Amino acid sequence: MRIKFLSFIASFFMVSFVITSCLDDDNNIEYSPDATIHAFALDTAGLGNYKFTIDQQKGLIYNEDSLPVHADTIIDKILIKTMTTASGVITMKDRNDQDSIINMSDSIDLRNPLEIKVWSTEALAGISPDQVKKYTITVRVHKHDPDSLRWDYAGTMQDEITNEQKTIEFNDKYFTYSKVGDNLKVYQSNSLSNWAANGVNTEGLTDVLPNSIIPLTEIILATANNKVYESTDGIAWAVSTKFSGEVNTFISKLPIENGTKITYIKTKGEERYFYSMMESDFTETEIEKVDKRFPVDNISYTTFSKGKKHQNIIVGKHEPAIEIDINNKKVPVTVTWGYDGTTWAELGATTAIAYCPAFVNPNIIYYNDLFYIFGEKLESIYVSNNEGVAWKKANKKVAFLNHDWSESNITESTKENPEFRGRKNYSVVQDKVEKFIYILFSREEGITFTEEVEKEEETRATEPKDRGPYRHDSEVWRTRLNQLWFDLDPQHAGQ
């Protein structure tokens, strides 16, 4: 940026002052003491409009909404579109550390904070040399893409956990259940990062991992072997007397106007039926017969608000598989179902351009106003923005941690060099206050998976490559969308 020396301008104002002082009183000129900036804007064409805040008290000029990642390649040579004062002169230091006037027709490097000074005309004329105000211009640029997931290693569990697991939150504690040998054990934590040194053998429900667990206000309910068990502490269990008949699995719980409604499936004869029960009185109500396309096992549900009410969306394992035709090939798909507190309805589209592939053990979550599904092997995440009706594979910004096998093979996944693909034994917990998604992994050995890689020839064709085997210890990871991190703690807005 070309700049003019301040000394020349200052000399001009001093001469003007001398001339003015010789005039009659009626001809005296009023010099403005205003040494403040009233408006500031950058030429951010192509990036959108970014408003700059001027903090007069602290002498700061900054953008509250950070520019996108890699915008530093633009602001290294950018024009100041607006920088308005009442009648002052604005300077910055030149290469010789001299105050020189900014020429706004030239570009400027704003990758680092820039200090400027606003000189009032009285300061330039030597009448009031203290009427000079300093400002620091800071252009905030995201160091992290706001639309990307940020993964962090959160800690370890117990390496004796090697099988399937289920985790719930109850009475401000987390309980993880998994079979160790012939025993069902429960592991407890207050924070998901630090776990009790040893698991505890459960009582009353001792030899099988429940196929569904639902925590309520005062008790936990679980289903196993078509029976319902209940517990007040997560350790000691007994067959519940609140339910009759053959209860196959819990589906969901739903906040409604006068309490919490539980939904579940019972078998009568050879037919399956939806039932509901209010937590307040535990009275069973038959809803309707279960559709044959409704999932039968490994059910996962999430809850979201719609208007003033809540609704459930669920997915699970279909048996037999639901298939669609894609390029003359039968492809198993996941079908989503919704519950509004009265009836269950099939939602998911089963078209070749809007489907979610079938998972044996799917997980569905509602996160940042979108729905996400992923399943065993953690190879990809699918997203829906219309309440689970249509699905598509999420972009690469929303993905699991992967090792680059084209660079090197690994035999162990660690917190420094993680690989998630191929893992099967894990549970998922959402922290809705801090906006984290936690994944708790059992220790696994001999993990393998297949990925599509580009062929060595210069074509766009791909070919499958077998990866592994590798291993990893029992561990806890958490992730959060960067934008939610910024929203929760604005000081990270430029990070």
XYZ file of C-alpha atoms in Angstrom:
495
model
C 0.000 0.000 0.000
C 1.316 3.427 -0.940
C 1.454 5.848 1.997
C 2.285 9.491 2.330
C 4.465 10.908 5.057
C 2.539 12.482 7.908
C 5.139 15.189 8.414
C 4.089 16.911 5.182
C 0.419 16.924 6.184
C 1.209 18.071 9.683
C 3.268 20.973 8.295
C 0.310 21.964 6.127
C -2.040 22.102 9.146
C 0.509 24.037 11.223
C 0.795 26.652 8.455
C -2.986 26.751 8.226
C -3.162 27.347 11.963
C -0.662 30.230 11.780
C -2.588 31.846 8.940
C -5.899 31.362 10.716
C -4.620 32.869 13.956
C -3.827 36.093 12.057
C -7.388 36.485 10.847
C -10.127 38.449 12.560
C -12.233 36.645 15.137
C -15.160 36.621 12.730
C -13.120 34.540 10.283
C -11.777 31.943 12.753
C -11.961 28.324 11.488
C -13.321 25.609 13.830
C -11.005 22.604 13.827
C -12.645 19.253 14.608
C -11.323 17.428 17.669
C -12.924 14.197 16.366
C -10.294 11.460 16.246
C -12.627 8.477 15.939
C -13.593 6.062 13.181
C -17.338 5.888 12.563
C -17.533 3.229 9.855
C -15.319 0.437 8.601
C -15.755 -2.186 5.870
C -13.572 -4.466 3.791
C -14.015 -5.453 0.178
C -14.987 -9.076 0.876
C -16.575 -9.651 -2.520
C -17.037 -13.363 -3.112
C -17.123 -14.114 0.610
C -20.385 -12.398 1.419
C -21.023 -9.381 3.636
C -19.181 -9.244 6.954
C -20.095 -6.565 9.468
C -17.280 -5.009 11.492
C -17.749 -3.861 15.059
C -16.019 -0.688 16.262
C -15.317 -0.711 19.991
C -14.538 2.933 20.691
C -13.673 2.378 24.326
C -11.077 -0.339 23.696
C -9.988 0.911 20.297
C -10.806 -2.337 18.504
C -12.219 -2.986 15.043
C -13.154 -6.610 14.318
C -15.659 -8.859 12.561
C -17.913 -10.856 14.888
C -18.598 -13.493 12.224
C -15.295 -15.026 11.188
C -14.340 -15.326 7.552
C -14.207 -18.855 6.110
C -11.258 -21.171 6.511
C -8.367 -20.270 4.176
C -9.654 -16.696 3.717
C -6.138 -15.614 4.706
C -5.256 -16.112 1.038
C -7.658 -13.241 0.320
C -6.994 -10.854 3.191
C -3.255 -10.851 2.555
C -4.009 -8.296 -0.148
C -7.401 -6.700 0.425
C -8.930 -3.265 -0.038
C -10.446 -1.264 2.786
C -13.774 -0.248 1.276
C -14.879 2.095 4.050
C -12.992 3.844 6.850
C -14.798 7.017 7.820
C -13.836 9.788 10.245
C -15.420 13.207 10.773
C -12.341 15.109 9.635
C -9.215 13.326 10.670
C -6.164 11.743 9.118
C -5.540 8.010 9.453
C -2.016 6.636 9.595
C -0.156 3.379 10.001
C 3.503 2.545 10.470
C 5.560 2.250 7.304
C 8.648 0.101 6.834
C 10.733 2.734 8.552
C 8.393 2.737 11.561
C 7.139 6.209 10.675
C 3.494 7.318 10.877
C 2.334 7.632 7.285
C -1.070 8.294 5.785
C -3.020 5.279 4.531
C -3.886 5.350 0.852
C -7.168 3.432 0.598
C -6.838 2.897 -3.131
C -4.158 0.292 -2.460
C -4.511 -3.144 -0.919
C -3.315 -3.985 2.563
C -2.232 -7.144 4.386
C -4.613 -7.937 7.233
C -3.506 -11.458 8.068
C -2.161 -10.049 11.326
C -3.676 -7.309 13.536
C -2.954 -3.835 12.205
C -2.549 -0.774 14.423
C -3.682 2.547 13.024
C -3.981 6.082 14.404
C -6.614 8.723 13.813
C -5.261 12.262 14.096
C -7.667 15.108 14.729
C -7.009 18.299 12.799
C -6.059 20.017 16.070
C -3.470 17.340 16.744
C -2.039 17.793 13.262
C -1.965 21.550 13.746
C -0.105 21.144 17.015
C -2.901 22.730 19.056
C -3.825 19.539 20.948
C -1.259 16.798 20.280
C -3.069 14.338 22.581
C -6.143 14.190 20.358
C -4.894 11.062 18.597
C -6.740 7.758 18.928
C -5.273 4.307 18.287
C -7.227 1.380 16.844
C -6.299 -2.239 16.238
C -7.932 -3.832 13.205
C -8.306 -7.605 13.543
C -9.840 -9.736 10.810
C -11.037 -13.000 12.290
C -10.713 -16.084 10.121
C -11.882 -19.548 11.077
C -8.970 -21.872 11.721
C -11.450 -24.750 11.732
C -14.187 -25.296 9.184
C -17.484 -24.524 11.008
C -19.267 -27.277 9.059
C -16.772 -30.005 10.014
C -16.753 -32.425 12.916
C -13.928 -31.997 15.383
C -12.859 -35.267 17.039
C -11.141 -35.555 20.422
C -9.840 -38.544 22.359
C -11.751 -38.449 25.653
C -10.269 -41.353 27.641
C -10.384 -45.083 28.240
C -12.912 -47.522 29.664
C -11.849 -51.065 30.614
C -10.008 -53.408 28.280
C -12.024 -56.344 29.568
C -14.943 -54.910 27.574
C -14.622 -56.747 24.253
C -18.207 -57.480 23.224
C -21.369 -55.591 22.299
C -22.346 -52.847 24.722
C -25.220 -50.529 25.563
C -24.944 -47.204 27.396
C -27.632 -45.117 29.106
C -27.771 -42.017 31.309
C -29.643 -42.376 34.604
C -29.633 -40.154 37.708
C -26.748 -38.037 36.380
C -24.579 -41.123 35.823
C -23.704 -43.184 32.793
C -24.095 -46.960 32.797
C -22.481 -49.186 30.183
C -23.556 -52.831 29.980
C -21.548 -55.586 28.308
C -20.989 -59.306 28.747
C -17.593 -60.343 30.107
C -17.283 -64.103 29.934
C -20.592 -65.533 31.144
C -21.525 -62.476 33.221
C -23.320 -59.255 32.390
C -21.327 -56.384 33.873
C -22.142 -52.722 34.348
C -19.568 -49.913 34.292
C -20.302 -46.476 35.746
C -19.079 -42.960 35.014
C -20.001 -39.406 35.953
C -18.430 -37.796 32.911
C -18.002 -40.418 30.146
C -14.262 -39.729 30.265
C -13.404 -41.305 33.635
C -14.802 -44.713 34.506
C -14.881 -46.760 37.687
C -11.850 -49.018 38.001
C -13.857 -52.213 37.706
C -17.184 -53.321 36.345
C -19.794 -54.804 38.665
C -21.664 -58.056 38.021
C -25.380 -57.401 37.642
C -27.950 -59.241 39.740
C -31.194 -60.768 38.508
C -30.257 -60.102 34.884
C -26.924 -61.842 34.745
C -26.202 -63.763 31.566
C -27.504 -61.774 28.586
C -27.118 -58.239 27.236
C -30.615 -56.662 27.060
C -31.830 -56.016 23.544
C -33.312 -52.667 24.688
C -32.843 -50.428 27.740
C -34.848 -47.302 28.595
C -34.040 -45.091 31.601
C -36.989 -43.340 33.262
C -37.112 -40.908 36.175
C -36.872 -43.423 39.021
C -36.260 -46.796 37.363
C -34.546 -48.381 34.388
C -36.469 -50.789 32.158
C -34.844 -53.446 29.985
C -36.044 -56.269 27.740
C -34.399 -59.674 27.435
C -35.808 -63.063 26.442
C -39.230 -61.417 25.816
C -39.453 -60.239 29.428
C -39.235 -56.812 31.028
C -36.779 -56.241 33.873
C -36.560 -53.181 36.097
C -33.881 -51.696 38.330
C -33.541 -48.693 40.609
C -29.730 -48.636 40.692
C -28.690 -50.196 37.375
C -27.122 -53.169 39.143
C -29.878 -55.225 40.782
C -32.663 -56.285 38.407
C -35.990 -58.096 38.800
C -38.736 -59.151 36.407
C -41.199 -56.261 36.210
C -44.831 -56.765 37.219
C -45.869 -53.630 35.320
C -46.042 -55.486 32.005
C -48.031 -58.484 30.880
C -47.508 -60.976 28.120
C -44.537 -61.337 25.803
C -42.721 -58.012 25.476
C -40.217 -58.142 22.619
C -38.513 -54.767 22.745
C -38.889 -51.157 23.790
C -39.050 -48.736 20.888
C -38.845 -45.250 22.374
C -39.926 -42.803 25.016
C -41.601 -39.538 24.121
C -42.159 -36.361 26.186
C -45.797 -35.325 25.895
C -47.915 -32.663 27.536
C -48.715 -34.598 30.712
C -45.624 -36.779 31.127
C -43.535 -39.382 29.316
C -44.965 -42.061 27.043
C -43.112 -45.358 26.496
C -43.720 -47.415 23.359
C -42.889 -51.089 22.907
C -43.807 -54.225 20.954
C -45.637 -57.260 22.313
C -46.376 -60.578 20.619
C -49.853 -62.056 20.849
C -50.239 -65.401 19.107
C -48.308 -64.939 15.870
C -48.886 -61.207 15.553
C -46.933 -58.266 16.930
C -48.630 -55.159 18.341
C -47.567 -51.661 19.318
C -48.254 -50.748 22.931
C -47.776 -47.560 24.899
C -47.551 -46.827 28.609
C -47.422 -43.590 30.568
C -44.593 -43.385 33.098
C -46.962 -41.763 35.595
C -49.312 -44.735 36.004
C -47.795 -47.640 33.992
C -51.107 -48.475 32.340
C -50.750 -50.483 29.127
C -52.561 -49.279 25.988
C -52.682 -51.197 22.728
C -52.066 -48.923 19.729
C -52.216 -51.032 16.569
C -50.774 -54.063 14.792
C -47.116 -53.760 13.808
C -46.526 -53.343 10.090
C -44.436 -56.083 8.507
C -41.938 -53.461 7.310
C -41.303 -52.231 10.847
C -37.830 -53.187 12.207
C -37.697 -56.163 14.542
C -34.452 -55.718 16.473
C -31.495 -53.416 17.289
C -33.842 -50.453 17.408
C -32.429 -46.950 17.753
C -34.573 -43.849 18.262
C -34.153 -40.110 18.524
C -36.496 -37.328 19.624
C -37.022 -33.885 18.143
C -39.386 -30.945 18.581
C -41.961 -30.076 15.964
C -43.986 -27.020 16.818
C -44.927 -27.339 20.471
C -44.768 -31.137 20.465
C -42.121 -33.846 20.332
C -41.846 -36.717 17.889
C -39.779 -39.883 17.627
C -37.874 -41.178 14.622
C -36.634 -44.793 14.795
C -34.590 -47.212 12.728
C -33.535 -50.809 13.280
C -32.760 -54.165 11.775
C -35.271 -55.435 9.212
C -35.996 -59.120 8.888
C -36.455 -60.005 6.130
C -34.399 -57.215 4.595
C -36.192 -54.463 2.688
C -34.645 -54.150 -0.764
C -34.865 -51.753 -3.696
C -33.659 -52.045 -7.300
C -30.578 -50.025 -8.184
C -29.046 -50.664 -11.591
C -30.809 -54.028 -11.782
C -29.386 -55.043 -8.427
C -31.218 -55.667 -5.160
C -29.892 -53.375 -2.423
C -30.986 -53.673 1.264
C -32.097 -50.326 2.716
C -32.996 -48.748 6.037
C -36.582 -47.587 6.430
C -37.279 -44.865 9.005
C -40.478 -44.652 11.026
C -42.006 -41.736 12.900
C -44.216 -41.528 15.992
C -46.264 -38.457 16.900
C -47.596 -39.762 20.193
C -50.560 -41.498 18.579
C -49.533 -43.659 15.632
C -46.434 -45.005 13.945
C -45.949 -44.165 10.260
C -43.358 -45.174 7.674
C -41.354 -42.142 6.566
C -38.261 -43.223 4.725
C -38.095 -42.960 0.962
C -36.903 -46.100 -0.784
C -35.766 -44.620 -4.069
C -32.388 -45.027 -5.715
C -31.500 -41.370 -5.147
C -32.703 -40.892 -1.564
C -32.090 -44.074 0.391
C -30.004 -45.084 3.368
C -28.315 -48.498 3.142
C -29.345 -51.194 5.603
C -27.375 -51.560 8.831
C -27.514 -54.559 11.139
C -27.060 -52.289 14.144
C -27.975 -48.713 13.129
C -27.731 -45.575 15.246
C -29.894 -42.539 14.563
C -29.342 -39.143 16.183
C -30.878 -35.688 15.871
C -28.064 -33.170 15.826
C -27.880 -29.519 14.773
C -31.394 -29.687 13.262
C -30.489 -32.645 11.045
C -30.883 -36.418 11.316
C -27.874 -38.705 11.011
C -27.624 -42.491 10.662
C -24.542 -44.684 10.837
C -23.990 -48.328 11.590
C -21.564 -51.142 12.166
C -18.082 -50.778 10.645
C -18.414 -46.936 10.796
C -17.630 -46.509 7.139
C -19.978 -43.616 6.364
C -22.632 -41.304 7.806
C -25.997 -40.583 6.162
C -27.920 -37.357 6.679
C -31.521 -36.191 6.260
C -32.872 -32.645 6.418
C -36.544 -33.607 6.090
C -37.277 -35.687 9.187
C -35.912 -38.945 7.805
C -37.873 -39.043 4.571
C -34.902 -38.786 2.190
C -31.277 -39.626 2.904
C -27.909 -38.985 1.337
C -24.327 -39.681 2.278
C -22.907 -36.829 4.355
C -20.016 -34.877 2.861
C -16.426 -35.506 3.869
C -16.589 -32.799 6.526
C -18.950 -35.024 8.548
C -17.029 -38.281 8.768
C -15.276 -40.665 11.107
C -11.553 -40.636 11.752
C -9.682 -42.642 9.130
C -6.064 -43.660 8.669
C -4.528 -43.130 5.221
C -3.665 -46.696 4.291
C -2.141 -45.584 0.986
C 0.645 -43.998 3.015
C 1.259 -46.884 5.425
C -0.308 -49.955 6.982
C -1.024 -50.076 10.705
C -1.561 -52.919 13.126
C -2.929 -50.781 15.968
C -5.236 -47.784 16.127
C -4.155 -45.265 18.769
C -5.279 -41.816 19.898
C -2.371 -40.348 17.913
C -3.144 -42.354 14.764
C -6.807 -43.457 14.870
C -8.825 -45.614 12.504
C -12.552 -46.196 13.076
C -13.560 -48.225 10.043
C -14.375 -51.863 10.667
C -15.252 -51.428 14.353
C -18.439 -53.164 15.474
C -18.724 -53.062 19.271
C -19.585 -49.594 20.518
C -22.361 -47.438 21.963
C -23.336 -43.830 21.334
C -24.315 -41.092 23.808
C -25.301 -37.480 23.127
C -24.416 -34.630 25.464
C -27.155 -32.178 24.522
C -25.780 -29.401 26.733
C -22.230 -29.284 25.387
C -23.346 -30.602 21.969
C -20.940 -33.544 21.982
C -21.522 -36.974 20.465
C -19.642 -39.648 22.414
C -18.705 -43.060 21.014
C -17.614 -45.676 23.544
C -15.582 -48.488 22.012
C -15.032 -51.997 23.322
C -11.524 -53.389 22.821
C -11.330 -55.236 19.513
C -8.763 -57.422 17.779
C -8.362 -58.497 14.157
C -10.461 -55.714 12.613
C -10.669 -55.668 8.827
C -12.608 -53.661 6.271
C -12.674 -52.941 2.559
C -12.391 -49.518 0.983
C -12.661 -48.292 -2.579
C -9.472 -46.730 -3.921
C -8.578 -45.239 -7.259
C -6.827 -47.554 -9.655
C -3.205 -46.837 -10.389
C -4.031 -46.174 -14.026
C -5.013 -42.619 -14.861
C -8.760 -43.241 -14.782
C -11.586 -42.433 -12.448
C -12.258 -46.108 -11.853
C -11.918 -47.571 -8.366
C -11.217 -50.997 -6.984
C -11.746 -52.598 -3.573
C -8.793 -52.915 -1.205
C -8.778 -55.064 1.926
C -7.357 -53.264 4.958
C -6.140 -54.612 8.273
C -6.138 -56.520 10.435
C -5.647 -53.990 13.207
C -6.547 -53.704 16.893
C -7.424 -51.009 19.433
C -7.925 -50.751 23.179
C -11.176 -49.827 24.905
C -11.521 -46.094 24.438
C -13.882 -43.114 24.367
C -13.982 -40.524 21.594
C -16.155 -37.466 21.262
C -16.992 -35.144 18.410
C -18.739 -31.833 17.928
C -19.558 -29.645 14.968
C -17.154 -26.707 14.979
C -19.984 -24.208 14.527
C -21.613 -25.437 17.735
C -18.262 -25.056 19.485
C -18.128 -21.434 18.279
C -21.724 -20.797 19.371
C -21.139 -22.160 22.872
C -17.947 -20.187 23.393
C -17.723 -17.069 21.195
C -14.041 -16.569 22.020
C -13.383 -19.459 19.631
C -15.187 -17.713 16.795
C -11.905 -17.084 15.028
C -10.617 -20.598 15.564
